[in-house]
PDB file of C-alpha atoms in Angstrom:
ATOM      1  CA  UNK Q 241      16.975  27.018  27.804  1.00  0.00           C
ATOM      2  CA  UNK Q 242      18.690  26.041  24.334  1.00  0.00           C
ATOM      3  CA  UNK Q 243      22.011  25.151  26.620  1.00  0.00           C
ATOM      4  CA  UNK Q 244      19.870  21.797  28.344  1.00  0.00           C
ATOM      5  CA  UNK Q 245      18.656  21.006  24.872  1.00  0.00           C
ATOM      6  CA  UNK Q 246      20.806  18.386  23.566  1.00  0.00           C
ATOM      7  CA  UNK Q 247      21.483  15.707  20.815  1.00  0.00           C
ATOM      8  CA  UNK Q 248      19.130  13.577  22.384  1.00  0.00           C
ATOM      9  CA  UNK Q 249      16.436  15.864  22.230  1.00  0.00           C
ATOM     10  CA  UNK Q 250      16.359  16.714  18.895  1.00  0.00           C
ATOM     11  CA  UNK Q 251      16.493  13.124  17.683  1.00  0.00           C
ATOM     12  CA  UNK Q 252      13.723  13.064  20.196  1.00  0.00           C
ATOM     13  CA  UNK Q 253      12.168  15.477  18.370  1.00  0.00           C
ATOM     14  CA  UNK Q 254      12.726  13.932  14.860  1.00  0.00           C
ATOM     15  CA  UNK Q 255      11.208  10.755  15.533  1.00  0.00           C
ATOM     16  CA  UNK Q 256       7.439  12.170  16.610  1.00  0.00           C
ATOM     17  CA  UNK Q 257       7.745  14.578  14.119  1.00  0.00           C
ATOM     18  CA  UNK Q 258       8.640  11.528  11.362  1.00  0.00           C
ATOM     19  CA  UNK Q 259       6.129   9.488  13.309  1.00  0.00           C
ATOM     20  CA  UNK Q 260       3.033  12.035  13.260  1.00  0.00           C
ATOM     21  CA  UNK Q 261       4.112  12.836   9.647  1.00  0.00           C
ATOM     22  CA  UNK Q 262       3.539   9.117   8.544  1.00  0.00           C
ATOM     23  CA  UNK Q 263       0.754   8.345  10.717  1.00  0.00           C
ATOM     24  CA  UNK Q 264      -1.112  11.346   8.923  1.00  0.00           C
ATOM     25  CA  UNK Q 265       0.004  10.204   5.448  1.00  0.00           C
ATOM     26  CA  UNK Q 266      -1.163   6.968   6.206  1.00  0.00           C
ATOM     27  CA  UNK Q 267      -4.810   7.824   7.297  1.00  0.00           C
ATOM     28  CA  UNK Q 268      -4.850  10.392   4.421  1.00  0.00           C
ATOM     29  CA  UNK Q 269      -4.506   7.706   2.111  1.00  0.00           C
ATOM     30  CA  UNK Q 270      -6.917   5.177   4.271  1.00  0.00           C
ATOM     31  CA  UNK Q 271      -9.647   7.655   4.171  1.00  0.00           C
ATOM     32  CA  UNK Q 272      -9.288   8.239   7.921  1.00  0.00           C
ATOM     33  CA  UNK Q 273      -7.967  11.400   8.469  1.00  0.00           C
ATOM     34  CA  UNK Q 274     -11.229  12.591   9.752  1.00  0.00           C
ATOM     35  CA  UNK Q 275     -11.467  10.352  12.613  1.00  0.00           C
ATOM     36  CA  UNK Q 276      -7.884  10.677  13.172  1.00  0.00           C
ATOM     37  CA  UNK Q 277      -8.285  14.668  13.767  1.00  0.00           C
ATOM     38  CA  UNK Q 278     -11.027  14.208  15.781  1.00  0.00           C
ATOM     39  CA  UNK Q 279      -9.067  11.795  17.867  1.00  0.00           C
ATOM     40  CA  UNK Q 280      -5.969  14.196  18.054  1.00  0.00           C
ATOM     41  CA  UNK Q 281      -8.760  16.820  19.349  1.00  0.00           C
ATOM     42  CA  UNK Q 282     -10.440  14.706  22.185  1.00  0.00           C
ATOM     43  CA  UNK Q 283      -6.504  14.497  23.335  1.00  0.00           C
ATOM     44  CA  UNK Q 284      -5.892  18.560  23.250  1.00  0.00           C
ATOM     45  CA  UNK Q 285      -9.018  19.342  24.825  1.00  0.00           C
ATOM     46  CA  UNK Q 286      -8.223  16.575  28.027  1.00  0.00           C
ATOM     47  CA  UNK Q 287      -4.598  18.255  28.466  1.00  0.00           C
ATOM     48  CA  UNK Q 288      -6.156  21.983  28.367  1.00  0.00           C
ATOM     49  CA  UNK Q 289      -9.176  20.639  31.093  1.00  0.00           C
ATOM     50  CA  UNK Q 290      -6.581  18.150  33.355  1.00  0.00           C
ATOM     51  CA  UNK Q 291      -3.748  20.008  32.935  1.00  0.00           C
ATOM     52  CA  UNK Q 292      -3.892  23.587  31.877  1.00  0.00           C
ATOM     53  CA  UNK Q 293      -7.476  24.317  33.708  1.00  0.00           C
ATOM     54  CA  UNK Q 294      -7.585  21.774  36.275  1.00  0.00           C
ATOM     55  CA  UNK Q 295     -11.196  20.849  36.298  1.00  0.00           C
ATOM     56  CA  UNK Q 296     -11.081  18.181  38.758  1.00  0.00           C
ATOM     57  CA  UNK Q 297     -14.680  16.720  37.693  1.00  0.00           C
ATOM     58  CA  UNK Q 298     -14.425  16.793  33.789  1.00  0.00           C
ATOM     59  CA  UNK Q 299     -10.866  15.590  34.047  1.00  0.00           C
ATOM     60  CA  UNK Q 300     -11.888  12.624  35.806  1.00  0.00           C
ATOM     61  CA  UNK Q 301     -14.688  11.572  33.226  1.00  0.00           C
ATOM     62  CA  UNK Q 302     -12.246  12.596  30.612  1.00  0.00           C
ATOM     63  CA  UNK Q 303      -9.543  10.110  32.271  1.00  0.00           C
ATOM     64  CA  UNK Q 304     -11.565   7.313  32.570  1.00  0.00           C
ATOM     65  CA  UNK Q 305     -12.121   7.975  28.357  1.00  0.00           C
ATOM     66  CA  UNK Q 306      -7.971   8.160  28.341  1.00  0.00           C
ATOM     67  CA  UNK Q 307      -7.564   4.949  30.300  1.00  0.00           C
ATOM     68  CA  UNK Q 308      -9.509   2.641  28.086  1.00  0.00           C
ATOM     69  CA  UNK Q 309      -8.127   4.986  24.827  1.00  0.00           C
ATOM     70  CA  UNK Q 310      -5.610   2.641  23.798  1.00  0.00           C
ATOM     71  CA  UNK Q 311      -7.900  -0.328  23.233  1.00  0.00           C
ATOM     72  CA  UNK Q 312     -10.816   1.969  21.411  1.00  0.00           C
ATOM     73  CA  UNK Q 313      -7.555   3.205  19.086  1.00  0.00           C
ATOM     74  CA  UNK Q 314      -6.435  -0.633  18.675  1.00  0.00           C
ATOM     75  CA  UNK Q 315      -9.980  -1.614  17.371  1.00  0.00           C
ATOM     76  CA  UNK Q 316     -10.743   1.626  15.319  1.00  0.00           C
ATOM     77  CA  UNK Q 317      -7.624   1.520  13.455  1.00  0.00           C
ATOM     78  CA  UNK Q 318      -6.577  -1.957  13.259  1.00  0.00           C
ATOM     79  CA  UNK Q 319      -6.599  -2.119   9.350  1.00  0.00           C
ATOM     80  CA  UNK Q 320      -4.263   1.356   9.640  1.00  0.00           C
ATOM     81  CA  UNK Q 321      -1.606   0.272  12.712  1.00  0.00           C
ATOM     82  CA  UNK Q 322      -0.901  -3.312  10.480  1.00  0.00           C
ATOM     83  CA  UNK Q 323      -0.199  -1.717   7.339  1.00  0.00           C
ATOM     84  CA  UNK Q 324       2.146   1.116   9.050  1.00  0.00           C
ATOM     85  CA  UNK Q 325       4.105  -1.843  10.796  1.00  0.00           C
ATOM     86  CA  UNK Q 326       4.026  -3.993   7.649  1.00  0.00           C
ATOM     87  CA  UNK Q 327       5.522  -0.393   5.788  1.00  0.00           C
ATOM     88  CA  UNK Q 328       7.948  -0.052   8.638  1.00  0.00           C
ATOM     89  CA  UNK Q 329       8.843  -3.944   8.364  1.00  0.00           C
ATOM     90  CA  UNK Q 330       9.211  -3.548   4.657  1.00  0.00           C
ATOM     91  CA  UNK Q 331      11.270  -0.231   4.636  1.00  0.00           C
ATOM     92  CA  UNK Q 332      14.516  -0.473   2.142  1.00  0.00           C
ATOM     93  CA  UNK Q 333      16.958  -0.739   4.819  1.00  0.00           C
ATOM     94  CA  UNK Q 334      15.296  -3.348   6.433  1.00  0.00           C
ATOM     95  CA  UNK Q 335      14.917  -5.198   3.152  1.00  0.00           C
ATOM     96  CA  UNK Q 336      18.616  -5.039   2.451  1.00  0.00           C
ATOM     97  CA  UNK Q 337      19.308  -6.136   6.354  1.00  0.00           C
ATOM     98  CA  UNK Q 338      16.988  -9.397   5.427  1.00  0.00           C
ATOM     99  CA  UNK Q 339      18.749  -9.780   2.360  1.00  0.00           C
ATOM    100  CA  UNK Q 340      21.915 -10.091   3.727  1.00  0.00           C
ATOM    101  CA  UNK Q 341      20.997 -12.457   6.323  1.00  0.00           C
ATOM    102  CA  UNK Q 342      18.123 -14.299   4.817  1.00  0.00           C
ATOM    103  CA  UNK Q 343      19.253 -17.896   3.173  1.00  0.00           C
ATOM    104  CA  UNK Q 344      17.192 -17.395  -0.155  1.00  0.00           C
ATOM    105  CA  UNK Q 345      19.308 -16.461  -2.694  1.00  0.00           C
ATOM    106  CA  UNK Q 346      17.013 -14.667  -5.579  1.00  0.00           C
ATOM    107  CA  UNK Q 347      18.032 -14.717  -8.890  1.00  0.00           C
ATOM    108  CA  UNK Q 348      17.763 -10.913 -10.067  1.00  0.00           C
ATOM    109  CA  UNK Q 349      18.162 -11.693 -13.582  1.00  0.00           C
ATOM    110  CA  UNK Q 350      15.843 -14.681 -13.780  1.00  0.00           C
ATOM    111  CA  UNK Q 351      12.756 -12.551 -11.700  1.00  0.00           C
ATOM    112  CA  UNK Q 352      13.595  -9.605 -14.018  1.00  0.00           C
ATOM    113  CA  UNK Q 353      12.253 -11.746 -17.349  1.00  0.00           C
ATOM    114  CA  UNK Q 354       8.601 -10.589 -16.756  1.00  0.00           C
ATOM    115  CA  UNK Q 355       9.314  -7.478 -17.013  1.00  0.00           C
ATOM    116  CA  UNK Q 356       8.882  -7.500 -21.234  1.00  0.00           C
ATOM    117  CA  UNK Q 357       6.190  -9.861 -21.335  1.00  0.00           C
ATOM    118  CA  UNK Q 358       4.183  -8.062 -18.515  1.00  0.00           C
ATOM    119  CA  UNK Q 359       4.690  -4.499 -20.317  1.00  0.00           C
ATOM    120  CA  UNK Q 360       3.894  -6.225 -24.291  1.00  0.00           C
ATOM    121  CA  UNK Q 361       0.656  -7.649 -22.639  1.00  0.00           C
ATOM    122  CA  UNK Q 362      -0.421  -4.733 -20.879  1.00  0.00           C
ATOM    123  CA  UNK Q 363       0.140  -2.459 -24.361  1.00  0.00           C
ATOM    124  CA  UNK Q 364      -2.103  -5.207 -26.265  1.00  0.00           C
ATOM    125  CA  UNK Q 365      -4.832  -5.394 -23.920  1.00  0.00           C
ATOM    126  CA  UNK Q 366      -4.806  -1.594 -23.530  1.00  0.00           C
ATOM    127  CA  UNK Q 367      -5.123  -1.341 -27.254  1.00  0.00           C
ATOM    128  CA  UNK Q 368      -7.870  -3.888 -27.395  1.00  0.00           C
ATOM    129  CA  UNK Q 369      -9.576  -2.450 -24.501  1.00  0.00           C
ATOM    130  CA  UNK Q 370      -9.009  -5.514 -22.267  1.00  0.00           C
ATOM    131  CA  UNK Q 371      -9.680  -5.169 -18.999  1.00  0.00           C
ATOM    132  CA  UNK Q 372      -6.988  -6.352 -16.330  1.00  0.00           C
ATOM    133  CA  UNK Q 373      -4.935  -6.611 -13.009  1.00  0.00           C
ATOM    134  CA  UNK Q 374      -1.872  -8.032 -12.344  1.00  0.00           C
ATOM    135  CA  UNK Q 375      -0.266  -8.231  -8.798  1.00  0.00           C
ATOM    136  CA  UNK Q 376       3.375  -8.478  -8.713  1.00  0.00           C
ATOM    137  CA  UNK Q 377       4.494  -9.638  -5.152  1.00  0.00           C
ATOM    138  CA  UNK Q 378       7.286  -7.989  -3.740  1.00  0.00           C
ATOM    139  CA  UNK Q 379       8.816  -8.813  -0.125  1.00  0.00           C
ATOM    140  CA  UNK Q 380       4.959  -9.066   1.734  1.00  0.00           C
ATOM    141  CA  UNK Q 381       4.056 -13.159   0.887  1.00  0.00           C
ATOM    142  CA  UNK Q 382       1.022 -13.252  -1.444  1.00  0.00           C
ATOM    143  CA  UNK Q 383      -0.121 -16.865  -0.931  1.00  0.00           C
ATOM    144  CA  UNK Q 384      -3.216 -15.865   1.149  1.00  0.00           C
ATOM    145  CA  UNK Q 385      -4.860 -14.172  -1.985  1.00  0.00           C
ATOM    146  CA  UNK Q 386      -3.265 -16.847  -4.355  1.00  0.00           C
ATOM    147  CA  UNK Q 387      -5.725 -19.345  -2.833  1.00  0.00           C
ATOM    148  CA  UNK Q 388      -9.069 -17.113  -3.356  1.00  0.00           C
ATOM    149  CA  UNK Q 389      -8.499 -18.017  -6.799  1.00  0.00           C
ATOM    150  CA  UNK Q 390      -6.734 -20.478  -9.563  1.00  0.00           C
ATOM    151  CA  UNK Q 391      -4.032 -21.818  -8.509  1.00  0.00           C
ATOM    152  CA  UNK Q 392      -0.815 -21.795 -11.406  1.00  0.00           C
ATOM    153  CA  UNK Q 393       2.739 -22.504 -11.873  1.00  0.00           C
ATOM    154  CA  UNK Q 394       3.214 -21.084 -15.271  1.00  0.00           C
ATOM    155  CA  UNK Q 395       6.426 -18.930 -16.973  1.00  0.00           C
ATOM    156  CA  UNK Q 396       5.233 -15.121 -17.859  1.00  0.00           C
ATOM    157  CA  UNK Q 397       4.161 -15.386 -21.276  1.00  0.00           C
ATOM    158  CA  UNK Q 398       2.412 -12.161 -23.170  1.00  0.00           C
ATOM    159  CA  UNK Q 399       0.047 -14.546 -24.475  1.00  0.00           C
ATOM    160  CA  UNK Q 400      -0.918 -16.061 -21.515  1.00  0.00           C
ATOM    161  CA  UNK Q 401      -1.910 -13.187 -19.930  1.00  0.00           C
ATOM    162  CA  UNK Q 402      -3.648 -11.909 -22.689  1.00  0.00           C
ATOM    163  CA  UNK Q 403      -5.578 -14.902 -22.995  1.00  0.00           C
ATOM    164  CA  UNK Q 404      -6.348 -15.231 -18.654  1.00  0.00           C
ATOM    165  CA  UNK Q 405      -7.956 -11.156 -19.298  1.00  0.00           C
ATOM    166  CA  UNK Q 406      -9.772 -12.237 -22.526  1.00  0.00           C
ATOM    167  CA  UNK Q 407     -13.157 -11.040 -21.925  1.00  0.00           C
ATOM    168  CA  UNK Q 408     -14.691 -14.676 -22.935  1.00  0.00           C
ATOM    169  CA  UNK Q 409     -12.626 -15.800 -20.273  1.00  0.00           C
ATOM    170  CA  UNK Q 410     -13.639 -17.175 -16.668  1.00  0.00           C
ATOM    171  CA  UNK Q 411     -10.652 -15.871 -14.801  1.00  0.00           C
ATOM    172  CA  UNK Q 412     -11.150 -12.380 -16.644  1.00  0.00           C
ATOM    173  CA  UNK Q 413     -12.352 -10.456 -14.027  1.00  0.00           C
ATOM    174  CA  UNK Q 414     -10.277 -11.408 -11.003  1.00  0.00           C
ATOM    175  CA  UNK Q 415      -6.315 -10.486  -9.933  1.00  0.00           C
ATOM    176  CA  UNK Q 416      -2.905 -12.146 -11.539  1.00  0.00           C
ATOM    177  CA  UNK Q 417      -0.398 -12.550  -9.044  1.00  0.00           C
ATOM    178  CA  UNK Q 418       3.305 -13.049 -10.132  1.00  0.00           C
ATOM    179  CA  UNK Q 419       5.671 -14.116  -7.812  1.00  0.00           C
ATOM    180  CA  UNK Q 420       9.253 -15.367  -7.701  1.00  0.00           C
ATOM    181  CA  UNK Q 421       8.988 -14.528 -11.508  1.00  0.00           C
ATOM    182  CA  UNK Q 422       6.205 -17.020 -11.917  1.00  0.00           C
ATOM    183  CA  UNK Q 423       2.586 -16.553 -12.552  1.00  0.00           C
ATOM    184  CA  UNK Q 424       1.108 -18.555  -9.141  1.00  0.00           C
ATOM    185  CA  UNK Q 425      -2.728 -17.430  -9.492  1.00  0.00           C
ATOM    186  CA  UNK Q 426      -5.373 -16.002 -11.290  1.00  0.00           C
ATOM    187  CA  UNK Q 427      -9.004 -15.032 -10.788  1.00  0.00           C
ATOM    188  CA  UNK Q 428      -8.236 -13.987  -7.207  1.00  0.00           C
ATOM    189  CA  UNK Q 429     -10.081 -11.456  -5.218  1.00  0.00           C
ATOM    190  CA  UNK Q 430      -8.382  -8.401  -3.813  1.00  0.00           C
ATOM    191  CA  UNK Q 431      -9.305  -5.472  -1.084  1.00  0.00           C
ATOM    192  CA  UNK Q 432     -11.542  -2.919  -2.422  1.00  0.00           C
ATOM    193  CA  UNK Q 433     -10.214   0.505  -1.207  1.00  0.00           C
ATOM    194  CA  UNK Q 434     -12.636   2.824   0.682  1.00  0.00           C
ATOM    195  CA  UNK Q 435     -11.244   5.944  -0.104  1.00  0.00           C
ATOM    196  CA  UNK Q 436     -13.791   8.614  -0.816  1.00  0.00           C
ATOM    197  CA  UNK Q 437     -11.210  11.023  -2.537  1.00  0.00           C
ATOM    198  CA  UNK Q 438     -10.970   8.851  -5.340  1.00  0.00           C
ATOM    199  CA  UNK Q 439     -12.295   9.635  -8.605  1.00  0.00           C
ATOM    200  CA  UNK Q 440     -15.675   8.985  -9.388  1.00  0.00           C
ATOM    201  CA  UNK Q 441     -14.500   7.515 -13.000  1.00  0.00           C
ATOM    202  CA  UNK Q 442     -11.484   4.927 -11.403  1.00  0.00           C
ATOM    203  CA  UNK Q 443     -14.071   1.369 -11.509  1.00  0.00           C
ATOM    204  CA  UNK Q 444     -13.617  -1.413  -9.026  1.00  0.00           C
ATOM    205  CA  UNK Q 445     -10.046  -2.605 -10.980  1.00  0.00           C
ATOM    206  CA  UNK Q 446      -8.401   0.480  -9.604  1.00  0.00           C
ATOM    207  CA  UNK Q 447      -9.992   0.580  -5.947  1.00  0.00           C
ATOM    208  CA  UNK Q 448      -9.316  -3.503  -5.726  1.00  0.00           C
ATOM    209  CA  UNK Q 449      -5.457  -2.253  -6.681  1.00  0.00           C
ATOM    210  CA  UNK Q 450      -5.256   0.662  -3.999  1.00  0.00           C
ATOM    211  CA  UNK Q 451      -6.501  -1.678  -1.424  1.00  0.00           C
ATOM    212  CA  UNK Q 452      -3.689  -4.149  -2.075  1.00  0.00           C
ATOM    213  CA  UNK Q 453      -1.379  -1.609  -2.293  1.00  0.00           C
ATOM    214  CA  UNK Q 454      -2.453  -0.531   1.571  1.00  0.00           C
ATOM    215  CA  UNK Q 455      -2.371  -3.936   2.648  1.00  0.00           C
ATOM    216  CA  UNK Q 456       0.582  -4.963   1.292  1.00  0.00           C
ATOM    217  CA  UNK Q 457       4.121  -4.266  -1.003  1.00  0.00           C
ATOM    218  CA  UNK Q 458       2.952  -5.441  -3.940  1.00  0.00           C
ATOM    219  CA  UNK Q 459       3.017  -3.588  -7.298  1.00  0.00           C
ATOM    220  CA  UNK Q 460      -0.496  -3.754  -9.198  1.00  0.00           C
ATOM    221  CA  UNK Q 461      -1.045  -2.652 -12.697  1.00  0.00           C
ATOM    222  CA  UNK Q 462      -4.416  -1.599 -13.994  1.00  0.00           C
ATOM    223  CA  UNK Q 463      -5.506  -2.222 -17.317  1.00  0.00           C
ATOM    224  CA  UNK Q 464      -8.548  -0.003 -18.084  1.00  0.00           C
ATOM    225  CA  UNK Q 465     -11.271  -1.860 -20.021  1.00  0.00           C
ATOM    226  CA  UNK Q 466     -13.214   1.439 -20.349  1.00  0.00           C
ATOM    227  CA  UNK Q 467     -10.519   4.198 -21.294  1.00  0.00           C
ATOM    228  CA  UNK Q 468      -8.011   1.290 -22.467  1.00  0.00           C
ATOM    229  CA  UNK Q 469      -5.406   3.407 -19.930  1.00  0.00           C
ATOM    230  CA  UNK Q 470      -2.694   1.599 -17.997  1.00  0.00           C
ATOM    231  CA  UNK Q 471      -2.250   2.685 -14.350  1.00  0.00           C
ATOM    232  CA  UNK Q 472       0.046   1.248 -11.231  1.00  0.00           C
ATOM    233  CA  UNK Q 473      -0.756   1.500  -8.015  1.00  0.00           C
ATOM    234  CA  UNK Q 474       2.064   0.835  -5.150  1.00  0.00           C
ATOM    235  CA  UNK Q 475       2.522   1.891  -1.745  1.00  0.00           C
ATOM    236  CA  UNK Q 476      -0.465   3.203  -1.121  1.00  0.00           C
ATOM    237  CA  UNK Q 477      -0.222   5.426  -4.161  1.00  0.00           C
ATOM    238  CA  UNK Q 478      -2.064   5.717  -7.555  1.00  0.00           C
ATOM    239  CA  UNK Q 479      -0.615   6.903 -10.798  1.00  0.00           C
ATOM    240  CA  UNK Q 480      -3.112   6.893 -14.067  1.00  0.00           C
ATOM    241  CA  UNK Q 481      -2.460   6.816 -17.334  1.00  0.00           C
ATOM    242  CA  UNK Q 482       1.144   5.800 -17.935  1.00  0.00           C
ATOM    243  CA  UNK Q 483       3.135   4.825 -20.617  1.00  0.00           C
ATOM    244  CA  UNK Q 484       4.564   1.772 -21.785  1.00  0.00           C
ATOM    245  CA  UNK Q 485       7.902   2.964 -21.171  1.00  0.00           C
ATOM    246  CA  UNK Q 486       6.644   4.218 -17.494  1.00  0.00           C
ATOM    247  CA  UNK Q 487       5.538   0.929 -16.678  1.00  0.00           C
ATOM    248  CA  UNK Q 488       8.743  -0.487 -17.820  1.00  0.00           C
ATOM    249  CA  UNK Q 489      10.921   1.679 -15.977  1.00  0.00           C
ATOM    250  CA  UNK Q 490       8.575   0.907 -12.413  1.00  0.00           C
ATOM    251  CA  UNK Q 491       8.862  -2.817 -12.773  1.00  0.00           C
ATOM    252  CA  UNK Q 492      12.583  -2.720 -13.230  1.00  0.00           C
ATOM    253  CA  UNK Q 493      12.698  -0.269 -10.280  1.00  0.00           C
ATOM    254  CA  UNK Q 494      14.170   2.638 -11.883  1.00  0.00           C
ATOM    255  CA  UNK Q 495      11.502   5.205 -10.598  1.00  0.00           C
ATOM    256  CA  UNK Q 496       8.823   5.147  -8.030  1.00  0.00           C
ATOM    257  CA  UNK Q 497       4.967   5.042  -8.486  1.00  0.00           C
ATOM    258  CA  UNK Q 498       3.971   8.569  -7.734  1.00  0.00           C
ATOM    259  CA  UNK Q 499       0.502   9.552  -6.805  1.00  0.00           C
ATOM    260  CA  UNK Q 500      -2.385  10.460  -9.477  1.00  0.00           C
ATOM    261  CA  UNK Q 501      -3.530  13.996  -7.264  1.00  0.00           C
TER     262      UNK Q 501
END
């Protein structure tokens, strides 16, 4: 048997396994890893009564279920299947493919000068206890959520920020978005997460970051106005309670956000 199973196969065998790994990660994360199993276990049980048993009667009801499966999965997991194809779209390799071909030339140096202001004005308001959020877009285009708020075209300035979070302020409770080393918004409304593993503690500031982080590439930091606490959330994934000199090393890309559990 091993003799017929070739290169092929095992790259075969690779790619569901890679595939089934991310598609549970993904629906971990989403808060849908219930329906997901359940979903995997309609599938087992039609195989052992079409194929294994060969009830004739059930398999036919169950078929009918199979044939119209596809468009039930599209409309139950619609949310889920765009953010795995905008993860797969946004992937390193294809970054540095688009890179090489793409006609905007980016300016490394000049989008890397927010990285001190950002990380003084997020140690300032922690101190103070100032509540905040601040998107940073990354390759996913952020101009849909720059309109739900205040528009800007302003240079990263510590005391900017700290003034757009100042609790007397009208854009206070709303996102930042930074973009092309620029702050472009403020006061703009993000997706809420509805993940039910979350802490009980972690306010709407951290679920509104999660959610963005699912629905797009974008790095968010989380200023705690309770706990005065700085937390990131990318990818998906949640770390609390980082340093300055943690936050620093995210933005500038020299480690990755890991997850809080």
């Amino acid at each position: 048997m091993w003799m017929h199973f070739g290169v092929k196969d095992l790259i075969d065998v690779l790619l569901v396994a890679f595939f089934l790994y991310q598609t549970y990660k993904l629906m971990k994360s989403s808060g849908t890893l219930a329906i997901f199993s359940g979903v995997v276990s309609f599938i087992i049980v039609w195989i052992l009564v079409s194929q294994v048993l060969e009830m004739r009667l059930m398999g036919a009801i169950l078929d009918k279920f199979i044939s119209v499966g596809f468009v039930v999965l599209v409309i139950l997991f619609q949310d889920e299947i765009r953010r795995f194809l905008m993860a797969l779209g946004s992937h390193r390799g294809w970054k540095f493919l688009g890179k090489l071909f793409s006609k905007r030339n980016v300016n490394n140096e000049q989008e890397g000068k927010y990285v001190a202001p950002v990380v003084l004005a997020c140690m300032n308001m922690a101190r103070k206890k100032t509540g905040a959020l601040i998107v940073i877009q990354q390759e996913v285009n952020l101009s849909v959520y720059e309109h739900t708020g205040e528009m800007f075209n302003a240079d990263v300035n510590a005391r900017l920020i700290e003034n757009i979070f100042f609790k007397n302020s009208p854009l206070h409770d709303g996102a930042m978005i930074i973009a092309d080393g620029r702050i472009k918004a403020a006061g703009c409304i993000l997706p809420v997460a509805q993940n039910a593993s979350l802490p009980k503690d972690l306010g709407l500031r951290h679920r509104s970051a999660l959610g963005m982080s699912l629905e797009t590439d974008a790095l968010i930091i989380i200023v705690s106005e309770e706990r005065g606490k700085i937390s990131v959330a990318h990818n998906g994934k949640l770390e609390i309670n980082i340093s300055a000199e943690d936050l620093q090393q995210i933005l500038s890309g020299e480690r990755e956000v890991v997850n809080y559990c």
